[in-house]
Amino acid sequence: MKETLLEVKNLKKHFQTNKGLLHAVDGVNFEIKKGETLGIVGESGCGKSTTGRVVLRLLEATEGEILFEGTDIRQFNNKQLRDVRKEMQIVFQDPFASLNPRLSLSEIIGEPFEIFNMYKPKEREEKVIELMELVGLSQRLINAYPHELDGGRRQRVGIARALALNPKFIVCDEPVSALDVSIQAQILNLMQDLQERLGLTYMFISHDLSVVKHISNRIAVMYLGKVVEITTSSEVFKNPLHPYTKALLSAIPIPKIGQKRERIILKGDVPSPINPPKGCRFAGRCPYVMDKCRQQDPELIDLGSDHSVACHLVNK
Ligand code: SF4
């Protein structure tokens, strides 16, 4: 049995806006075992990226616990937080936006060493070269600038920087969605390879279920600030139980000729996370909505076999 590296309990992040309280993340629970990947999937605005940032304390949670190796990092002081940041890193969606255009690759990848005052200049350069090799970047690019690289290489720089301090845990926030499809597979393969070699644990955030399928051990589906289904990756694809998961799955084309999935077209838009509706947040778009759904918010119930669902239809 693998040990748990990260566990979040009743995690909430609310923002005060001039229209009301925005419930970006609204009582999320999950855990990630060491060396595994939890995929977090949902449409834009479901709270998945906010969850990633709150877990790393790049945003402060409104409520809840973030247990990293059993200790709640929400209680950490600045010194403890600085130390734990070495262990917890992030890879962003758009490598171009996240890399300082005025810095060379050597400076970008070596920046964490600068921040933590690690290594002398010569050693620092050697470490940068090691990291470049690790992510498949040629050493001759060490003095290049981000605009001289294609999207795939830029994302390799983002990954190298995230690996600089030898972290245990990385939040990967849509790391391939800004890339061409042909490059996406290369970056996903690199991330899987690094996970195996370095024993990394990932939280892999994506709007696209097909992207998280191969890299994730387990998948959490989020809708409007809540996890509506969480189970193993294979179970999500074989036996999805929440109507929203079924709809997401139906949008993925089947590669085999002659096989078709029945597409479930969701009507309506995602409701506003500002003062969200009473009851099930999916009720306005759900083909199976019942009276109860509009009154009572379904809890995420553990059905056994590592499968939990929040739906009155399933949890009768
Ligand atoms: Fe649909 Fe009701 Fe289930 Fe919500 S609780 S997903 S509205 S059936």
Coordinates of C-alpha atoms and ligand atoms in Angstrom, one line a residue:
M1 CA 0.0 0.0 0.0
K2 CA 1.5 3.3 -1.1
E3 CA 1.7 6.2 1.4
T4 CA -0.3 9.3 0.9
L5 CA 1.7 12.4 0.0
L6 CA -1.0 15.0 -0.2
E7 CA -4.5 15.1 1.3
V8 CA -6.9 18.0 1.1
K9 CA -9.9 18.1 3.4
N10 CA -12.9 20.4 2.9
L11 CA -10.8 22.8 0.9
K12 CA -12.6 26.1 0.1
K13 CA -11.5 29.2 -1.7
H14 CA -14.0 32.0 -1.9
F15 CA -13.4 35.5 -3.4
Q16 CA -15.4 38.6 -2.5
T17 CA -16.6 40.3 -5.6
N18 CA -18.8 43.3 -6.1
K19 CA -21.6 40.9 -7.3
G20 CA -21.3 38.6 -4.3
L21 CA -19.2 35.8 -2.9
L22 CA -17.5 33.7 -5.7
H23 CA -17.3 30.1 -4.6
A24 CA -14.3 29.1 -6.7
V25 CA -13.5 26.0 -4.7
D26 CA -16.2 24.8 -2.4
G27 CA -15.4 21.9 -0.1
V28 CA -13.1 19.7 -2.0
N29 CA -11.6 16.4 -0.6
F30 CA -9.0 14.2 -2.2
E31 CA -5.7 12.5 -1.6
I32 CA -2.7 11.6 -3.8
K33 CA -0.4 8.7 -3.1
K34 CA 3.3 9.0 -3.5
G35 CA 4.5 8.5 -7.0
E36 CA 1.0 8.7 -8.5
T37 CA -0.9 11.2 -10.6
L38 CA -4.3 12.6 -9.8
G39 CA -5.9 14.1 -12.9
I40 CA -8.3 17.0 -12.2
V41 CA -10.8 17.6 -15.0
G42 CA -13.6 20.0 -15.7
E43 CA -14.6 22.9 -17.9
S44 CA -13.1 26.3 -17.6
G45 CA -14.2 28.1 -14.4
C46 CA -14.8 24.8 -12.5
G47 CA -12.1 25.7 -9.9
K48 CA -9.5 23.2 -11.0
S49 CA -6.6 25.7 -11.4
T50 CA -7.6 27.6 -8.3
T51 CA -7.4 24.3 -6.4
G52 CA -3.9 23.8 -7.7
R53 CA -2.8 27.2 -6.6
V54 CA -4.5 26.9 -3.2
V55 CA -2.8 23.5 -2.6
L56 CA 0.6 25.2 -3.2
R57 CA -0.4 28.2 -1.0
L58 CA 0.1 30.5 -4.0
L59 CA -3.5 31.5 -3.0
E60 CA -4.6 31.3 0.6
A61 CA -7.5 28.9 1.2
T62 CA -10.6 30.3 2.9
E63 CA -11.1 27.0 4.8
G64 CA -9.9 23.4 5.0
E65 CA -6.7 21.5 5.5
I66 CA -3.8 20.8 3.1
L67 CA -1.9 17.9 4.5
F68 CA 1.5 17.4 2.9
E69 CA 3.3 14.3 4.3
G70 CA 0.7 14.4 7.1
T71 CA 1.3 18.1 8.2
D72 CA -1.2 20.9 7.5
I73 CA 0.9 23.4 5.5
R74 CA -1.9 26.0 6.1
Q75 CA -0.5 26.3 9.6
F76 CA 3.1 26.9 8.4
N77 CA 5.0 30.1 9.2
N78 CA 7.0 31.9 6.4
K79 CA 10.2 29.9 7.1
Q80 CA 8.4 26.5 7.0
L81 CA 6.5 27.6 3.9
R82 CA 9.7 28.6 2.2
D83 CA 11.2 25.2 3.0
V84 CA 8.2 23.2 1.8
R85 CA 8.1 25.2 -1.4
K86 CA 11.2 23.4 -2.5
E87 CA 9.2 20.2 -2.4
M88 CA 6.1 21.5 -4.1
Q89 CA 6.4 23.1 -7.6
I90 CA 4.1 24.1 -10.5
V91 CA 4.3 23.8 -14.3
F92 CA 2.1 26.4 -16.0
Q93 CA -0.1 26.2 -19.0
D94 CA 1.5 28.8 -21.2
P95 CA 5.2 28.5 -21.1
F96 CA 5.7 31.7 -23.1
A97 CA 3.7 33.7 -20.5
S98 CA 5.4 32.1 -17.5
L99 CA 9.0 32.5 -18.7
N100 CA 10.6 35.9 -18.3
P101 CA 11.5 37.0 -21.9
R102 CA 14.5 39.0 -20.8
L103 CA 16.2 36.0 -19.1
S104 CA 18.3 33.4 -20.9
L105 CA 17.6 29.7 -20.3
S106 CA 20.5 29.5 -17.9
E107 CA 19.0 32.3 -15.8
I108 CA 15.5 30.9 -16.0
I109 CA 16.3 27.3 -15.1
G110 CA 18.9 28.5 -12.5
E111 CA 16.5 31.1 -10.9
P112 CA 15.4 28.8 -8.0
F113 CA 19.1 28.4 -7.1
E114 CA 19.4 32.1 -7.0
I115 CA 16.2 32.5 -4.8
F116 CA 17.4 29.9 -2.4
N117 CA 21.1 31.0 -2.6
M118 CA 22.3 27.6 -3.6
Y119 CA 25.6 26.7 -5.4
K120 CA 28.5 28.8 -6.7
P121 CA 28.3 30.1 -10.3
K122 CA 30.2 27.2 -11.8
E123 CA 28.2 24.5 -9.9
R124 CA 25.0 26.3 -10.8
E125 CA 25.8 26.2 -14.5
E126 CA 26.6 22.4 -14.2
K127 CA 23.2 21.9 -12.4
V128 CA 21.4 23.8 -15.2
I129 CA 23.1 21.7 -17.8
E130 CA 22.1 18.5 -15.9
L131 CA 18.5 19.7 -15.8
M132 CA 18.5 20.6 -19.5
E133 CA 19.7 17.1 -20.3
L134 CA 17.1 15.6 -18.1
V135 CA 14.3 17.3 -20.0
G136 CA 15.8 16.7 -23.4
L137 CA 17.1 20.2 -24.2
S138 CA 20.4 20.6 -26.0
Q139 CA 23.1 22.2 -24.0
R140 CA 23.8 24.6 -26.9
L141 CA 20.6 26.4 -26.0
I142 CA 21.9 27.5 -22.6
N143 CA 22.2 31.1 -23.6
A144 CA 19.1 31.2 -25.8
Y145 CA 16.0 33.3 -24.9
P146 CA 12.4 32.0 -24.7
H147 CA 11.3 33.7 -28.0
E148 CA 14.0 31.6 -29.8
L149 CA 12.3 28.3 -28.8
D150 CA 9.2 26.5 -30.1
G151 CA 6.3 25.8 -27.7
G152 CA 7.5 22.3 -26.8
R153 CA 11.0 23.4 -25.9
R154 CA 9.6 26.3 -23.9
Q155 CA 7.5 23.9 -21.9
R156 CA 10.7 21.7 -21.4
V157 CA 12.3 24.8 -19.9
G158 CA 9.3 25.3 -17.5
I159 CA 9.6 21.6 -16.5
A160 CA 13.4 21.9 -15.9
R161 CA 12.8 25.0 -13.7
A162 CA 10.2 23.1 -11.7
L163 CA 12.6 20.2 -11.2
A164 CA 15.6 22.4 -10.1
L165 CA 15.0 22.0 -6.4
N166 CA 14.3 18.3 -6.5
P167 CA 10.6 18.5 -5.6
K168 CA 8.4 15.6 -4.6
F169 CA 5.2 17.0 -5.9
I170 CA 4.3 19.0 -9.0
V171 CA 1.0 20.7 -9.9
C172 CA 0.8 20.5 -13.7
D173 CA -1.7 23.2 -14.7
E174 CA -2.9 22.4 -18.3
P175 CA 0.8 21.8 -19.3
V176 CA 0.1 20.7 -22.8
S177 CA -3.1 22.6 -23.8
A178 CA -1.2 25.5 -25.4
L179 CA 0.9 23.1 -27.5
D180 CA 0.3 21.6 -31.0
V181 CA -1.2 18.1 -30.8
S182 CA 2.0 16.6 -32.2
I183 CA 4.1 18.1 -29.4
Q184 CA 1.6 17.3 -26.7
A185 CA 2.4 13.6 -26.7
Q186 CA 6.1 14.3 -26.5
I187 CA 5.7 16.4 -23.4
L188 CA 3.3 13.9 -21.8
N189 CA 5.8 11.1 -22.4
L190 CA 8.6 13.3 -20.9
M191 CA 6.5 13.9 -17.8
Q192 CA 5.7 10.2 -17.4
D193 CA 9.3 9.3 -17.9
L194 CA 10.4 11.9 -15.3
Q195 CA 7.8 10.7 -12.9
E196 CA 9.2 7.1 -13.1
R197 CA 12.9 8.2 -12.9
L198 CA 12.5 10.7 -10.1
G199 CA 9.5 9.2 -8.2
L200 CA 7.4 12.4 -8.6
T201 CA 3.8 12.8 -7.6
Y202 CA 1.6 14.9 -9.9
M203 CA -1.6 16.8 -9.7
F204 CA -2.4 17.0 -13.4
I205 CA -5.1 19.6 -14.3
S206 CA -6.8 19.6 -17.7
H207 CA -10.1 20.5 -19.3
D208 CA -9.6 17.5 -21.6
L209 CA -10.4 14.0 -20.2
S210 CA -8.4 12.3 -23.1
V211 CA -5.2 14.2 -22.1
V212 CA -5.4 13.0 -18.4
K213 CA -6.4 9.5 -19.3
H214 CA -2.9 8.0 -19.8
I215 CA -1.0 9.9 -17.3
S216 CA -3.4 9.6 -14.3
N217 CA -3.8 6.8 -11.8
R218 CA -7.0 8.4 -10.5
I219 CA -9.2 11.2 -11.9
A220 CA -11.3 13.8 -10.0
V221 CA -14.1 15.5 -12.1
M222 CA -14.9 19.0 -10.9
Y223 CA -18.0 21.0 -11.6
L224 CA -18.5 24.5 -10.3
G225 CA -16.1 24.3 -7.4
K226 CA -16.9 20.7 -6.3
V227 CA -15.6 17.3 -7.0
V228 CA -18.6 15.3 -8.5
E229 CA -16.8 12.0 -9.2
I230 CA -13.5 10.6 -8.2
T231 CA -12.1 7.1 -9.1
T232 CA -9.4 5.3 -11.0
S233 CA -8.6 6.4 -14.5
S234 CA -9.8 3.1 -16.0
E235 CA -13.1 3.2 -14.0
V236 CA -13.8 6.8 -15.3
F237 CA -13.6 5.4 -18.8
K238 CA -15.3 2.0 -18.2
N239 CA -18.0 2.9 -15.7
P240 CA -18.6 6.7 -15.4
L241 CA -21.5 7.3 -13.0
H242 CA -22.1 11.0 -12.7
P243 CA -24.1 12.5 -15.6
Y244 CA -21.5 15.3 -16.1
T245 CA -18.6 12.7 -16.3
K246 CA -20.7 10.8 -18.9
A247 CA -21.2 14.0 -20.9
L248 CA -17.5 14.8 -20.8
L249 CA -16.6 11.3 -21.9
S250 CA -19.1 11.3 -24.8
A251 CA -17.3 14.3 -26.3
I252 CA -14.1 12.2 -26.8
P253 CA -13.9 10.6 -30.3
I254 CA -13.3 6.8 -30.4
P255 CA -10.2 6.2 -32.7
K256 CA -11.6 2.9 -34.1
I257 CA -13.4 3.1 -37.4
G258 CA -17.1 2.1 -37.2
Q259 CA -17.3 2.7 -33.4
K260 CA -19.2 5.6 -32.2
R261 CA -20.1 7.0 -28.7
E262 CA -23.5 8.6 -28.3
R263 CA -22.7 12.3 -27.8
I264 CA -24.5 13.9 -24.8
I265 CA -25.0 17.5 -25.6
L266 CA -25.3 19.6 -22.5
K267 CA -27.9 22.3 -22.7
G268 CA -27.3 25.7 -21.0
D269 CA -24.1 27.2 -19.6
V270 CA -22.2 26.6 -16.5
P271 CA -24.0 28.7 -13.8
S272 CA -22.1 31.5 -12.2
P273 CA -19.9 30.5 -9.2
I274 CA -21.1 33.7 -7.6
N275 CA -23.9 32.8 -5.2
P276 CA -24.3 29.3 -6.8
P277 CA -27.8 27.7 -6.9
K278 CA -29.2 25.7 -4.1
G279 CA -29.2 21.9 -4.6
C280 CA -27.1 20.1 -7.2
R281 CA -25.0 22.6 -9.2
F282 CA -25.4 20.5 -12.3
A283 CA -29.3 20.5 -12.1
G284 CA -29.8 23.2 -14.7
R285 CA -28.0 21.1 -17.4
C286 CA -28.6 17.5 -16.2
P287 CA -30.8 15.3 -18.5
Y288 CA -31.9 13.3 -15.4
V289 CA -32.7 16.1 -13.0
M290 CA -35.4 15.3 -10.3
D291 CA -37.2 17.6 -7.8
K292 CA -34.8 16.5 -5.1
C293 CA -31.8 17.7 -7.1
R294 CA -33.0 21.3 -6.9
Q295 CA -33.4 21.2 -3.1
Q296 CA -30.6 19.1 -1.8
D297 CA -26.9 19.3 -2.7
P298 CA -25.7 15.7 -3.2
E299 CA -22.8 14.7 -1.1
L300 CA -19.8 12.9 -2.5
I301 CA -20.4 9.3 -1.4
D302 CA -17.9 6.5 -1.3
L303 CA -19.4 3.5 -3.2
G304 CA -16.4 1.3 -2.4
S305 CA -13.7 0.1 -4.9
D306 CA -12.2 3.5 -4.9
H307 CA -15.2 5.2 -6.6
S308 CA -17.0 8.2 -5.1
V309 CA -19.9 10.1 -6.7
A310 CA -22.0 13.1 -5.8
C311 CA -25.4 12.4 -7.5
H312 CA -28.9 11.6 -6.1
L313 CA -29.4 9.3 -9.1
V314 CA -26.5 7.1 -8.0
N315 CA -26.8 7.5 -4.2
K316 CA -30.5 6.8 -3.8
Ligands
SF4_1 FE1 -28.4 15.2 -12.2 FE2 -29.7 15.2 -9.9 FE3 -27.5 13.8 -10.2 FE4 -27.4 16.5 -10.1 S1 -28.0 15.1 -8.4 S2 -26.3 15.2 -11.5 S3 -29.2 17.0 -11.2 S4 -29.4 13.5 -11.3

